[in-house]
Coordinates of C-alpha atoms in Angstrom, one line a residue:
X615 CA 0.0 0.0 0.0
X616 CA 1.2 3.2 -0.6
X617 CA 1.4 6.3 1.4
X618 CA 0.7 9.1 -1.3
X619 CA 0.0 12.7 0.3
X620 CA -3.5 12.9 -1.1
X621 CA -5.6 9.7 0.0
X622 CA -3.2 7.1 2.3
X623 CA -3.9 3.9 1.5
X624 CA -3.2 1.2 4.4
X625 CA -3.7 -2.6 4.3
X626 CA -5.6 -4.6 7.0
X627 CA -6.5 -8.2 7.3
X628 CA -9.7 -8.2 5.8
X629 CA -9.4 -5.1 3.5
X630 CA -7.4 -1.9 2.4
X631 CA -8.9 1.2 3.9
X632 CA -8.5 4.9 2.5
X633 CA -8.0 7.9 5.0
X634 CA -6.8 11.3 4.4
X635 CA -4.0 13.9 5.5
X636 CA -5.3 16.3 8.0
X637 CA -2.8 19.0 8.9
X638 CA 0.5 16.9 8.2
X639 CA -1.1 13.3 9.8
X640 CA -2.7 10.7 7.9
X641 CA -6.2 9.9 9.5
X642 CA -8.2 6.8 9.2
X643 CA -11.2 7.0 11.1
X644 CA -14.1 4.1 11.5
X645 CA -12.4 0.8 10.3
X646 CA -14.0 -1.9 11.7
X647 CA -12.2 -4.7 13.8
X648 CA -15.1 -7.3 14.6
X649 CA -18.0 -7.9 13.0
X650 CA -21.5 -6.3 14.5
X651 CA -22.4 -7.4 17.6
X652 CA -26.0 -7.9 16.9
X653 CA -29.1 -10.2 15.0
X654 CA -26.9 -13.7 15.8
X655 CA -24.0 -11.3 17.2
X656 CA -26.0 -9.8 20.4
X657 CA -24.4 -10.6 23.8
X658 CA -21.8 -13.2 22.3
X659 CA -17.9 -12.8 22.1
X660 CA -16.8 -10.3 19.1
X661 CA -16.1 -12.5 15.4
X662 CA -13.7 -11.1 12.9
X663 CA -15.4 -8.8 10.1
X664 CA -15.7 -9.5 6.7
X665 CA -13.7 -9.3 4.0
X666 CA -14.2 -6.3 1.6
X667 CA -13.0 -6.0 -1.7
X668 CA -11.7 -2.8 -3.4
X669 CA -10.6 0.0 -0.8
X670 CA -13.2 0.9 2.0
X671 CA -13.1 5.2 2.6
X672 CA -12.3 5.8 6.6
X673 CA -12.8 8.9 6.4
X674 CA -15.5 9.4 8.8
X675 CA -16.4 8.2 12.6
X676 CA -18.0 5.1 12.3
X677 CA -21.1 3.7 14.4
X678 CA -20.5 4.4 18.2
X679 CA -21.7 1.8 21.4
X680 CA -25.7 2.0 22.4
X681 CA -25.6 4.2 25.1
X682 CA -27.4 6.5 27.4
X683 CA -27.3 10.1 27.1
X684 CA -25.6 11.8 29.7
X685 CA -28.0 14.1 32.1
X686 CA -28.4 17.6 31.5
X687 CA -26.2 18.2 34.4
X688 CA -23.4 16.2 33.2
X689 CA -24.1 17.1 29.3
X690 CA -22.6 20.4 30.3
X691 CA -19.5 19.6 31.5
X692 CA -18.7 16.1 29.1
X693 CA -18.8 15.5 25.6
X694 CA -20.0 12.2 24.0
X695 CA -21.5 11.7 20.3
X696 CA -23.9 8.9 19.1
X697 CA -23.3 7.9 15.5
X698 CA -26.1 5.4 14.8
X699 CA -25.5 2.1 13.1
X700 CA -24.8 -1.8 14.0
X701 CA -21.2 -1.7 12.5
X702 CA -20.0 -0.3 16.2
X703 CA -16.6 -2.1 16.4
X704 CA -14.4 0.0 15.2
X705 CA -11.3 1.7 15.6
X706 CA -9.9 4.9 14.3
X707 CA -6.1 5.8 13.8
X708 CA -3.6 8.6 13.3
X709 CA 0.0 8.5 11.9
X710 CA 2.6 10.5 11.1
X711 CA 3.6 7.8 8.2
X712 CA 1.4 5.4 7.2
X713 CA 3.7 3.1 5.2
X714 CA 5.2 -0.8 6.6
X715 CA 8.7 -0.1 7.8
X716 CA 8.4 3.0 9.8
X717 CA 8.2 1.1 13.1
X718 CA 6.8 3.9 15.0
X719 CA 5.4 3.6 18.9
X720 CA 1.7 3.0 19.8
X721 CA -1.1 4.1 21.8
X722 CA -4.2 2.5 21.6
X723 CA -6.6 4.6 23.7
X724 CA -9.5 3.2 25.8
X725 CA -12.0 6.1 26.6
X726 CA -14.0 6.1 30.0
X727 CA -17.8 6.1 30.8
X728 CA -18.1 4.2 33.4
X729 CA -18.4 1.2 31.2
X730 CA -22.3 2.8 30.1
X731 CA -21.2 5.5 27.8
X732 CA -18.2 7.4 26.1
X733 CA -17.1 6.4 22.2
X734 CA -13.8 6.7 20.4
X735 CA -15.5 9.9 18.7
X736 CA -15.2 12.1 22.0
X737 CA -13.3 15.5 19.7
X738 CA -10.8 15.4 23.0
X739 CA -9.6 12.1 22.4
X740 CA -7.8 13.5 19.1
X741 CA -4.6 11.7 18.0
X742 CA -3.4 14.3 15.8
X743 CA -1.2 15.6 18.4
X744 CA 0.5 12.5 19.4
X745 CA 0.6 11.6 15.5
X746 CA 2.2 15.4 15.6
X747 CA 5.5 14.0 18.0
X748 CA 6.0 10.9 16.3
X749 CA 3.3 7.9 17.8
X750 CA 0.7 6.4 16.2
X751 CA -2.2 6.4 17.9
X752 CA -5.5 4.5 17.9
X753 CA -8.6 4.6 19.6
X754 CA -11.8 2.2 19.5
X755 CA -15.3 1.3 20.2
X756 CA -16.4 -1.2 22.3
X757 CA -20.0 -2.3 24.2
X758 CA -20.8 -0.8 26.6
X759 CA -23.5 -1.6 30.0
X760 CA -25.3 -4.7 29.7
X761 CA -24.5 -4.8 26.2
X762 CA -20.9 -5.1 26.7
X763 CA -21.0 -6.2 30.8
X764 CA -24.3 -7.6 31.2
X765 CA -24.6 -11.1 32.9
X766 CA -26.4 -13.8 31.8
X767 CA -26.8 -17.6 32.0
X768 CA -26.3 -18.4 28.8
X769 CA -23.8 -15.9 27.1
X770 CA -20.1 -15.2 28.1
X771 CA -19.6 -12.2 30.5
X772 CA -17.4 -9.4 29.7
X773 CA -18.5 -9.0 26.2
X774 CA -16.9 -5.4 26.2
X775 CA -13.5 -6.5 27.3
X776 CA -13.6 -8.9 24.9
X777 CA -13.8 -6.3 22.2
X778 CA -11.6 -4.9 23.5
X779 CA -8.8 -8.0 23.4
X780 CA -9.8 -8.4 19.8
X781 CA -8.8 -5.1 18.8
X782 CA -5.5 -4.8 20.6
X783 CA -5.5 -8.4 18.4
X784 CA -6.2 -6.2 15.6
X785 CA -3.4 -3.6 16.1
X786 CA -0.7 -6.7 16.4
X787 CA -1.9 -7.9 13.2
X788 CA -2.2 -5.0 11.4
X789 CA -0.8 -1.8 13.1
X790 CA 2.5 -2.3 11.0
X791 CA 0.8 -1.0 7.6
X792 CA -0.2 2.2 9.4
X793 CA 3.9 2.4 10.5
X794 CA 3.0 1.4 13.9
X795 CA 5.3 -0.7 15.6
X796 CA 3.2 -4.0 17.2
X797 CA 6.7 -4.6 19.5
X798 CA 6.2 -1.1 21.0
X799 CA 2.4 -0.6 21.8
X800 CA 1.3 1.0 25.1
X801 CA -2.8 0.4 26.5
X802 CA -3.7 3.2 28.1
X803 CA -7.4 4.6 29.4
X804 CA -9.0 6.6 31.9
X805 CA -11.7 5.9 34.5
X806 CA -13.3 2.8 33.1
X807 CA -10.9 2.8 30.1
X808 CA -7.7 2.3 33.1
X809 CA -9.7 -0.1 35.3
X810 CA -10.6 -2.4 31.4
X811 CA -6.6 -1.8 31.7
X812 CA -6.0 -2.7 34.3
X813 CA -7.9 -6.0 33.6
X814 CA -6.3 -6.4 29.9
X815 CA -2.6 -6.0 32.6
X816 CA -3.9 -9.0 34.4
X817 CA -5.6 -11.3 31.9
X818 CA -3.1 -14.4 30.0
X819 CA -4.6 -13.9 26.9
X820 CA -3.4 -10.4 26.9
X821 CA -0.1 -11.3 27.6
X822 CA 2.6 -9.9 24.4
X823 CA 0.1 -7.7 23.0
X824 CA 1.3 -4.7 24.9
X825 CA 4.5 -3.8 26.9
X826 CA 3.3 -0.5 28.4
X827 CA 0.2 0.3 30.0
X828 CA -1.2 3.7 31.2
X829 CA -4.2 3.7 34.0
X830 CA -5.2 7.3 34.5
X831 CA -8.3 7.8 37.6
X832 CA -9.0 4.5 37.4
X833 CA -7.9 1.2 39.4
X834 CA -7.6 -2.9 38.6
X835 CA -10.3 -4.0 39.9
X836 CA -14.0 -6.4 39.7
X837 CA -17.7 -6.3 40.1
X838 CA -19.5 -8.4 42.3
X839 CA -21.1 -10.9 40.7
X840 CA -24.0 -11.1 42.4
X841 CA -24.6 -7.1 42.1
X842 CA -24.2 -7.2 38.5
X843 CA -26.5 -9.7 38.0
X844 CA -29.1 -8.3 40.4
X845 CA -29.3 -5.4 37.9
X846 CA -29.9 -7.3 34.9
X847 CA -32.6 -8.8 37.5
X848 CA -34.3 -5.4 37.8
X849 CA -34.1 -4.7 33.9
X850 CA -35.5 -8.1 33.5
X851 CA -38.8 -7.7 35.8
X852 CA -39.3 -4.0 33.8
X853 CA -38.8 -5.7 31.1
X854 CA -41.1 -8.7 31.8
X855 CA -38.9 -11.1 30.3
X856 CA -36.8 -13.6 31.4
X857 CA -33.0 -12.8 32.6
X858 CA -31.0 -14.3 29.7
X859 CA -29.1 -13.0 26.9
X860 CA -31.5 -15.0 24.5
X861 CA -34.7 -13.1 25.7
X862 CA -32.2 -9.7 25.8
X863 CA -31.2 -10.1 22.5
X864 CA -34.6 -10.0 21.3
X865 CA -35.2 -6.5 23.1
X866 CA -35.3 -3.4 21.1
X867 CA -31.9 -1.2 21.7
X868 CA -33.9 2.1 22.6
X869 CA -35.9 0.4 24.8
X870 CA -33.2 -1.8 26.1
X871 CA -31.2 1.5 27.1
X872 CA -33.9 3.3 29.0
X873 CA -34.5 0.5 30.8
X874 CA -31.0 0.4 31.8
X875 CA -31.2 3.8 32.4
X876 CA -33.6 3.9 34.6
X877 CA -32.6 1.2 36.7
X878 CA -28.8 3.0 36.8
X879 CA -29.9 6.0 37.6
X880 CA -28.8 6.4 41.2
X881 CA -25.0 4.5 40.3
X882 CA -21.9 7.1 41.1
X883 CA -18.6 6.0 42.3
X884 CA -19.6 8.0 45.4
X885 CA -23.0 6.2 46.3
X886 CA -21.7 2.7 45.1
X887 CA -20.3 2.5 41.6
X888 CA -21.2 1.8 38.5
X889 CA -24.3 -0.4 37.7
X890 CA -22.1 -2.9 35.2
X891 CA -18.3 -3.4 35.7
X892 CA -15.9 -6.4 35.3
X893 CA -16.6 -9.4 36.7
X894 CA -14.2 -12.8 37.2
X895 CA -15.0 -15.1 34.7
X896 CA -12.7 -18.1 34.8
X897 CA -12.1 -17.5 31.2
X898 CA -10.6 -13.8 30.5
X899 CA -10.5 -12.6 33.9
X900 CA -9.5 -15.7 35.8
X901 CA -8.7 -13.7 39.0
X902 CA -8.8 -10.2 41.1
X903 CA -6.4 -8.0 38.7
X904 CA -5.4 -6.2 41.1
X905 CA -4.1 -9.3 43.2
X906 CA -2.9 -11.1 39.7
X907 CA -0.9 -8.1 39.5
X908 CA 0.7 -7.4 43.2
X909 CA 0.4 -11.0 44.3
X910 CA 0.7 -13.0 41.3
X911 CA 3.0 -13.4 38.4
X912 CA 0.8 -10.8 35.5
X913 CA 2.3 -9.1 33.2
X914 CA 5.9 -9.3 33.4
X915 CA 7.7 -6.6 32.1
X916 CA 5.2 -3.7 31.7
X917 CA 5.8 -0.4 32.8
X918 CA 3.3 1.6 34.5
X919 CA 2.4 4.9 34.3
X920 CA -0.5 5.7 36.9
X921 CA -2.3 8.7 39.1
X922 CA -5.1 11.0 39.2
X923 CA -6.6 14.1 39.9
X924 CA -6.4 16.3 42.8
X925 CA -10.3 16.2 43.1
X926 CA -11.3 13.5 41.6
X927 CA -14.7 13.3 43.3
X928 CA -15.9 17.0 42.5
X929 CA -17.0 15.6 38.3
X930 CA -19.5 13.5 40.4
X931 CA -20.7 15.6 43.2
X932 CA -20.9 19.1 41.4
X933 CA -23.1 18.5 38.9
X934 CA -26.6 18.5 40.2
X935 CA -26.1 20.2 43.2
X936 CA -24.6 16.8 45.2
X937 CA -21.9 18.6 47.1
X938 CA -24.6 20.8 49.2
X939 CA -27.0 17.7 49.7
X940 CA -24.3 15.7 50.8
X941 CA -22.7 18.7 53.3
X942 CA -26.3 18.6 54.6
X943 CA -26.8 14.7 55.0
X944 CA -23.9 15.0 57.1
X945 CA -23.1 11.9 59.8
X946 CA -25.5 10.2 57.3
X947 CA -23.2 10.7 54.3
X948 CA -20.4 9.7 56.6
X949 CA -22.1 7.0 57.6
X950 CA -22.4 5.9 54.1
X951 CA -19.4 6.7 53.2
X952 CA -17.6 4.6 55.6
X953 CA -20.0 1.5 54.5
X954 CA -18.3 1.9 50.4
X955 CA -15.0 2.5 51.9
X956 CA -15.2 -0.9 54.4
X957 CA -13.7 1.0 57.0
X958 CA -14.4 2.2 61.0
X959 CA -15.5 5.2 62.1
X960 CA -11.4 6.2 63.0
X961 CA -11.0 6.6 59.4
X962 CA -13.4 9.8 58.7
X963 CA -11.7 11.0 62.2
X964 CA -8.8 11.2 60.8
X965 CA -9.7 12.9 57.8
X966 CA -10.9 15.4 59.4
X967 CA -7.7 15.8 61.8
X968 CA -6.0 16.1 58.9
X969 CA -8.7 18.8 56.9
X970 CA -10.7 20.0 59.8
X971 CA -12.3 22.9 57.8
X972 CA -13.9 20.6 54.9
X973 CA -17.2 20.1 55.0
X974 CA -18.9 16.7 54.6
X975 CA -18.8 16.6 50.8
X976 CA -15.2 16.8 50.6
X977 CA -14.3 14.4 53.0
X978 CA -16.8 11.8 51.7
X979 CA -15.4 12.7 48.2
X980 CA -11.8 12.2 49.8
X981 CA -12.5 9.1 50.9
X982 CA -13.7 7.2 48.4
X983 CA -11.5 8.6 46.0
X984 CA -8.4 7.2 48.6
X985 CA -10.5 3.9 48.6
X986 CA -11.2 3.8 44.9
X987 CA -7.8 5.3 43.6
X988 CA -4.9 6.2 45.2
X989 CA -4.5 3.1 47.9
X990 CA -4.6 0.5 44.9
X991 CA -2.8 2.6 42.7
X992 CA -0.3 2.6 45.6
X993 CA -0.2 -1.2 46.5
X994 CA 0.3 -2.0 42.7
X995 CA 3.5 0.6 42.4
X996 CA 4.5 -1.0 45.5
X997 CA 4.9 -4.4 43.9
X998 CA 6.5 -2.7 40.7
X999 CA 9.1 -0.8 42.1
X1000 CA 11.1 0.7 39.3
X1001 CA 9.0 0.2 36.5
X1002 CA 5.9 2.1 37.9
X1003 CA 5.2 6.0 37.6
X1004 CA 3.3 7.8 39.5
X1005 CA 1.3 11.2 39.1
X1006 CA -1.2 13.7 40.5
X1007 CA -3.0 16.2 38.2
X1008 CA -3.5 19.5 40.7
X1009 CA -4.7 22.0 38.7
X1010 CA -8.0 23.6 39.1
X1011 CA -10.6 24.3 37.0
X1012 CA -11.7 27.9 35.9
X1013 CA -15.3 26.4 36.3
X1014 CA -16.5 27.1 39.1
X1015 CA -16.9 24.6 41.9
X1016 CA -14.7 21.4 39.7
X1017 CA -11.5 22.2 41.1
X1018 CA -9.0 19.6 40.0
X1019 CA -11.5 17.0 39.3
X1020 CA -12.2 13.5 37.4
X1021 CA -11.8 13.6 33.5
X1022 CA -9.7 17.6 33.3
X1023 CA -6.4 16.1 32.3
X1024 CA -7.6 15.0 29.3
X1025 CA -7.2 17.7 27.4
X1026 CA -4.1 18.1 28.2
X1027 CA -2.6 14.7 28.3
X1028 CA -4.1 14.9 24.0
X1029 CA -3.4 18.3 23.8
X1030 CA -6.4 18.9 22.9
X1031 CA -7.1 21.8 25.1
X1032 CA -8.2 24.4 22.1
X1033 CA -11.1 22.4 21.1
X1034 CA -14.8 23.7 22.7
X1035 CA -15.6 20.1 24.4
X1036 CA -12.5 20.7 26.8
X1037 CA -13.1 24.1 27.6
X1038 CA -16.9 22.3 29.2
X1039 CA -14.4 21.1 32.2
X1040 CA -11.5 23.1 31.8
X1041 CA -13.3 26.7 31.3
X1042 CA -11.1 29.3 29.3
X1043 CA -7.6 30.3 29.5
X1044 CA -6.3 26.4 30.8
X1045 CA -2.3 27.0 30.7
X1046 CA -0.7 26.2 27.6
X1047 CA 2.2 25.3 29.2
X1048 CA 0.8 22.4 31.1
X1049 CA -0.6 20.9 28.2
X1050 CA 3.2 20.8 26.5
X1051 CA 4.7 19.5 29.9
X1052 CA 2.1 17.0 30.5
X1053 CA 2.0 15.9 26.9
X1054 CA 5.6 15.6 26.4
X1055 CA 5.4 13.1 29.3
X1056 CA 2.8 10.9 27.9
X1057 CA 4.6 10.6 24.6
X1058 CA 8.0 10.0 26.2
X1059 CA 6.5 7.2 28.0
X1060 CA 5.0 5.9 24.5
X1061 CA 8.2 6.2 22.9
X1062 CA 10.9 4.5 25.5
X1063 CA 9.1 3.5 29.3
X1064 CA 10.0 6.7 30.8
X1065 CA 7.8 9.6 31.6
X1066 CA 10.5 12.1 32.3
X1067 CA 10.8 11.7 36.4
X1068 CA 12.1 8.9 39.5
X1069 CA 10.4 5.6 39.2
X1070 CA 8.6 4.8 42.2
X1071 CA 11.1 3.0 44.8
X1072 CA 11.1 3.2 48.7
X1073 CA 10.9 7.0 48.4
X1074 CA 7.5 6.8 46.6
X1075 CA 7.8 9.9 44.4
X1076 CA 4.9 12.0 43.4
X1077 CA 4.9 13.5 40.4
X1078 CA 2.6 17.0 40.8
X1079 CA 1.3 18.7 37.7
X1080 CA -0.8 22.0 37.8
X1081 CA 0.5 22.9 41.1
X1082 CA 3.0 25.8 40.0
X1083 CA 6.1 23.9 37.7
X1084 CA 5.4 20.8 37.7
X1085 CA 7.8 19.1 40.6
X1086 CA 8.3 15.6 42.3
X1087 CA 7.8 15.0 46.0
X1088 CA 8.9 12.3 47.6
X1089 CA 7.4 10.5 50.9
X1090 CA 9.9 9.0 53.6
X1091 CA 11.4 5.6 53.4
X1092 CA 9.5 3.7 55.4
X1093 CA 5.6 3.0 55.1
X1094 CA 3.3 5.4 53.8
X1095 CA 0.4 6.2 51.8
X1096 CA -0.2 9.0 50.2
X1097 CA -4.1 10.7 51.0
X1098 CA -5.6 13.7 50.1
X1099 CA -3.7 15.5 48.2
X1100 CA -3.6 19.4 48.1
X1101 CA -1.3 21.6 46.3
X1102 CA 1.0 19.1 46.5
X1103 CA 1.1 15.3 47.4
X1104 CA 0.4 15.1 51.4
X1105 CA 2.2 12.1 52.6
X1106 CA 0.4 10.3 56.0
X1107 CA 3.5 8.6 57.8
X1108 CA 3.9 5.8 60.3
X1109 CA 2.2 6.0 63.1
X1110 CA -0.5 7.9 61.4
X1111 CA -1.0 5.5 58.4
X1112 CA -2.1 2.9 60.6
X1113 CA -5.5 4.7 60.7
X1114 CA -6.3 3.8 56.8
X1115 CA -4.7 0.1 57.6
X1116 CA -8.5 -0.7 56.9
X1117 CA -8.4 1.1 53.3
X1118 CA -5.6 -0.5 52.5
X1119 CA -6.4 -4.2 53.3

């Protein structure tokens, strides 16, 4: 295939694809890597596409997942467009040379959502930038709530991270004719793109596909089974049909996705999580990831790059007014609070020892965002010492109220900060600078392992964008973990950490 300035042309396994050169990168937008997952295809594991003769134009997004809209409170602040049609596993990329022999790194990009919404389409996912420094980058579709993690009787779970496997299948096999190299490919994802990472880290049949992974805001970690399918109980009974993926699959999609909406209405990290997740299958997730990965023998070789933001939990009590409900709920909240966290009352004491002038809100918010986040983000650096790296993303908002919360790195980690749908969290005038610095890191990691500061060793350094010049702190030697952060990373030492023993466990 040939890599003509006017209409690339790139080879995959079951057909060439045309893109086209946008501002100096070749673009290819919408090819698909698994056939339709619906008619025969509904709730069963992805099959490879057909074959197409001639050269298929991927010039436009293709199909995204069946999802919910977000709520008008959250519409304002996110971005996420539906492109309507069946053909929704697909995979767009960008590339600075599309032609076999460049041999160039690779991101492949797993957007969040909570596993119920999101697409590869979001305008701030863009890979022109990181096409711009020399990476190709790709970014894909895949099923989302009880489409992609429903669980059934009679149908495999984990349908969505089994999409996802078959495209990071697709990038081995075919990356190379977009001058990707399939030696040097990094996963990376945010919120429930990191914690699908974080399961694609732990699971065998991953193993070789990638050699770097990136978890921003988001944790290895499971569903319960029993929860999961307790929701696809409730959707059932609405429903009046019985709780299988046979009767499912003969459910409309629109009325399919109100009913999951509806029964999901209430899910937030904060009040419990999200109604579909993960679950262990025995199959592709044979185990905990997050114990494969500290315990167990996953993934040898993979470098880490991991963190999150300041306030993570502000994106999901701002919106809607939750942060003043929640101040007035009070020993209620707490209450709750300390039921999602599994820990005693002397953890919420000591958060506010620490922060005695937050209200309610911010300590819940705290909490679960120690309990969600940074503890298991901690324990898995812990058992990758010098091959993990860790940040915090401190800047605040110029919307009022979001601070440094879940979601506002992403424009800068894409560079992507000119664009209208990151100005909705970021507000206007975000610093350019911090976009180049935090870029630069991201692509260095892409390119050779190494993010630009210390690995994480016994000194446990932090690395602290937004919060002035970006700088590194470093905890003591001995046993910490790092909670709250402000303007900088707060480290809670021995004796104190034996307060959040509890979290840790």
């Amino acid at each position: 295939m040939t890599a003509n300035r006017t209409n690339p042309v790139a080879g995959t396994p079951y057909g060439a694809v045309r893109g086209r050169w946008e501002n100096g990168v070749a673009v290819f937008r919408g090819i698909p890597y698994a056939a339709p997952p619906f008619g025969p295809r509904r709730f069963r594991p992805p099959v490879a596409p057909e074959k197409w003769d001639g050269v298929r134009d991927a010039h436009a997004f293709g199909p995204t997942a069946p999802g919910p809209p977000y709520s008008e409170a959250f519409g304002q602040y996110l971005s996420d467009p539906s492109v309507p049609g069946d053909d929704c596993l697909n995979l767009n990329i960008w590339t600075p040379d599309p032609a076999p022999g460049a041999r160039l790194p690779v991101l492949v990009w797993l957007h969040g959502g909570a596993l119920t919404r999101g697409s590869s389409a979001v305008p701030v996912y863009d890979g022109r930038t990181f096409a711009r420094d020399g990476v190709v980058c790709a970014s894909l579709n895949y099923r989302l709530g009880v489409e992609g993690y429903g669980l059934f009787p009679d149908a495999p779970a984990n349908a969505g991270l089994r999409d996802q496997l078959a495209a990071l299948e697709w990038v081995r096999d075919a990356i190379a004719a977009f001058g990707g190299d399939p030696d040097r490919v990094t996963l990376a994802g945010q919120s429930a793109g990191a914690i699908s990472t974080g399961a694609l880290l732990s699971a065998p049949r991953a193993r070789g596909l990638f050699r770097r992974a990136v978890l921003q805001s988001g944790a290895p970690e499971v569903s319960d089974r029993a929860k999961v399918r307790r929701v696809v109980r409730r959707m059932a009974a609405r429903l009046r049909i019985p709780a299988t993926a046979e009767a499912f699959a003969s459910v409309d999609r629109d009325v399919l996705l109100r009913t999951q909406a509806e029964v999901g209405r209430l899910s937030s990290p904060v009040l419990g999580g999200p109604a579909f997740g993960i679950v262990v299958d025995g199959d592709l997730v044979p185990r905990d990831p997050l114990t494969a990965l500290v315990e167990g023998d996953a993934a040898p070789g993979v470098r880490l790059l991991m963190g999150w933001t300041r306030d993570e939990y502000r994106l999901w009590l701002v919106p809607g007014g939750l942060v003043e409900r929640v101040d007035r709920l009070g020993a209620v909240a707490l209450a709750g609070a300390r039921a999602r966290c599994r820990c005693g009352h002397d953890v919420p004491r000591g958060y506010r020892t620490l922060h005695p002038d937050a209200g309610t809100a911010e300590t819940v918010g705290q909490m679960v965002t120690d309990h969600l986040l940074r503890v298991p983000l901690h324990r898995l650096a812990d058992a990758r010492p010098g091959s993990s790296y860790v940040y915090e993303f401190a800047w605040p908002s110029n919307r009022p109220g979001l601070g440094a919360c879940h979601a506002l790195e992403l424009g800068f980690v894409f560079d992507s900060g000119d664009l209208p749908e990151s100005r909705r969290l970021a507000g206007e005038g975000a610093p350019r600078a911090l976009a180049d610095e935090m870029h630069a890191a991201w692509v260095s990691f892409v390119a050779d392992g190494d993010p630009g500061w210390e690995a994480w060793d016994a000194t446990h350094p932090v690395r602290v964008f937004g919060a002035g010049t970006p700088v590194t702190v470093f905890g003591p030697r001995d046993r910490e973990v790092a909670l709250w952060t402000t303007d900088r990373a707060e480290i809670v030492t021995e004796p104190s950490a034996r307060r959040w023993s509890r979290l840790r466990g």
